[in-house]
């Protein structure tokens, strides 16, 4: 191998290594960005799950309130019906 071909080979390898390093940098950047995105998504999902638990609790309380109102209305109607027949 002549000196020129050796230098050409070295430059070729150096260029390939430079491309590999650039590719690794891109991949590392993408992985880091993906990890941040995943962490944010998990944080949002956790927050939403907590919010949903609160909403479910509120809905249960509203259902109980409605049932109490219905029972109260039924009692009022019963009294009105009973009072109207007694008068």
mmCIF file of C-alpha atoms in Angstrom:
data_model
loop_
_atom_site.group_PDB
_atom_site.id
_atom_site.type_symbol
_atom_site.label_atom_id
_atom_site.label_comp_id
_atom_site.label_asym_id
_atom_site.label_seq_id
_atom_site.Cartn_x
_atom_site.Cartn_y
_atom_site.Cartn_z
ATOM 1 C CA UNK A 1 0.000 0.000 0.000
ATOM 2 C CA UNK A 2 1.405 3.375 -0.948
ATOM 3 C CA UNK A 3 1.435 6.360 1.363
ATOM 4 C CA UNK A 4 -1.304 8.038 -0.691
ATOM 5 C CA UNK A 5 -3.589 5.032 -0.429
ATOM 6 C CA UNK A 6 -2.900 4.815 3.299
ATOM 7 C CA UNK A 7 -3.846 8.458 3.741
ATOM 8 C CA UNK A 8 -6.944 7.914 1.610
ATOM 9 C CA UNK A 9 -7.869 4.940 3.768
ATOM 10 C CA UNK A 10 -7.296 6.941 6.963
ATOM 11 C CA UNK A 11 -9.417 9.830 5.652
ATOM 12 C CA UNK A 12 -12.124 7.419 4.563
ATOM 13 C CA UNK A 13 -12.194 5.814 8.016
ATOM 14 C CA UNK A 14 -12.099 9.222 9.670
ATOM 15 C CA UNK A 15 -15.072 10.353 7.590
ATOM 16 C CA UNK A 16 -16.974 7.187 8.478
ATOM 17 C CA UNK A 17 -16.212 7.715 12.180
ATOM 18 C CA UNK A 18 -17.307 11.356 11.904
ATOM 19 C CA UNK A 19 -20.595 10.234 10.349
ATOM 20 C CA UNK A 20 -21.049 7.584 13.059
ATOM 21 C CA UNK A 21 -20.434 10.162 15.810
ATOM 22 C CA UNK A 22 -22.902 12.570 14.194
ATOM 23 C CA UNK A 23 -25.483 9.792 13.992
ATOM 24 C CA UNK A 24 -24.902 8.869 17.632
ATOM 25 C CA UNK A 25 -25.311 12.516 18.640
ATOM 26 C CA UNK A 26 -28.621 12.677 16.797
ATOM 27 C CA UNK A 27 -29.777 9.428 18.393
ATOM 28 C CA UNK A 28 -28.712 10.583 21.861
ATOM 29 C CA UNK A 29 -30.559 13.858 21.355
ATOM 30 C CA UNK A 30 -33.655 12.027 20.188
ATOM 31 C CA UNK A 31 -33.513 9.601 23.107
ATOM 32 C CA UNK A 32 -33.109 12.455 25.577
ATOM 33 C CA UNK A 33 -36.014 14.300 23.989
ATOM 34 C CA UNK A 34 -38.092 11.118 24.029
ATOM 35 C CA UNK A 35 -37.343 10.576 27.704
ATOM 36 C CA UNK A 36 -38.428 14.112 28.515
ATOM 37 C CA UNK A 37 -41.589 13.655 26.456
ATOM 38 C CA UNK A 38 -42.336 10.349 28.202
ATOM 39 C CA UNK A 39 -41.746 11.897 31.631
ATOM 40 C CA UNK A 40 -44.062 14.795 30.789
ATOM 41 C CA UNK A 41 -46.690 12.428 29.435
ATOM 42 C CA UNK A 42 -46.531 10.300 32.587
ATOM 43 C CA UNK A 43 -46.813 13.408 34.762
ATOM 44 C CA UNK A 44 -49.847 14.562 32.797
ATOM 45 C CA UNK A 45 -51.411 11.104 32.939
ATOM 46 C CA UNK A 46 -50.881 10.961 36.702
ATOM 47 C CA UNK A 47 -52.429 14.398 37.104
ATOM 48 C CA UNK A 48 -55.378 13.441 34.914
ATOM 49 C CA UNK A 49 -55.921 10.240 36.878
ATOM 50 C CA UNK A 50 -56.027 12.273 40.069
ATOM 51 C CA UNK A 51 -58.474 14.727 38.497
ATOM 52 C CA UNK A 52 -60.657 11.848 37.313
ATOM 53 C CA UNK A 53 -60.791 10.413 40.835
ATOM 54 C CA UNK A 54 -61.987 13.798 42.080
ATOM 55 C CA UNK A 55 -64.590 13.994 39.303
ATOM 56 C CA UNK A 56 -65.848 10.511 40.133
ATOM 57 C CA UNK A 57 -66.151 11.517 43.790
ATOM 58 C CA UNK A 58 -68.073 14.635 42.788
ATOM 59 C CA UNK A 59 -70.398 12.581 40.591
ATOM 60 C CA UNK A 60 -71.078 10.140 43.427
ATOM 61 C CA UNK A 61 -71.889 13.059 45.733
ATOM 62 C CA UNK A 62 -74.203 14.564 43.110
ATOM 63 C CA UNK A 63 -75.974 11.229 42.684
ATOM 64 C CA UNK A 64 -76.464 11.018 46.441
ATOM 65 C CA UNK A 65 -77.808 14.591 46.474
ATOM 66 C CA UNK A 66 -80.226 13.780 43.646
ATOM 67 C CA UNK A 67 -81.422 10.663 45.449
ATOM 68 C CA UNK A 68 -81.972 12.740 48.597
ATOM 69 C CA UNK A 69 -83.871 15.353 46.568
ATOM 70 C CA UNK A 70 -86.001 12.645 44.986
ATOM 71 C CA UNK A 71 -86.767 11.202 48.400
ATOM 72 C CA UNK A 72 -87.652 14.685 49.657
ATOM 73 C CA UNK A 73 -89.909 15.335 46.669
ATOM 74 C CA UNK A 74 -91.603 11.989 47.121
ATOM 75 C CA UNK A 75 -92.248 12.892 50.764
ATOM 76 C CA UNK A 76 -93.654 16.306 49.802
ATOM 77 C CA UNK A 77 -95.915 14.710 47.180
ATOM 78 C CA UNK A 78 -97.051 12.072 49.683
ATOM 79 C CA UNK A 79 -97.880 14.775 52.212
ATOM 80 C CA UNK A 80 -99.710 16.855 49.613
ATOM 81 C CA UNK A 81 -101.711 13.854 48.450
ATOM 82 C CA UNK A 82 -102.451 12.817 52.020
ATOM 83 C CA UNK A 83 -103.265 16.353 53.129
ATOM 84 C CA UNK A 84 -105.589 16.941 50.177
ATOM 85 C CA UNK A 85 -107.616 13.834 50.938
ATOM 86 C CA UNK A 86 -107.929 14.669 54.639
ATOM 87 C CA UNK A 87 -109.241 18.214 54.108
#
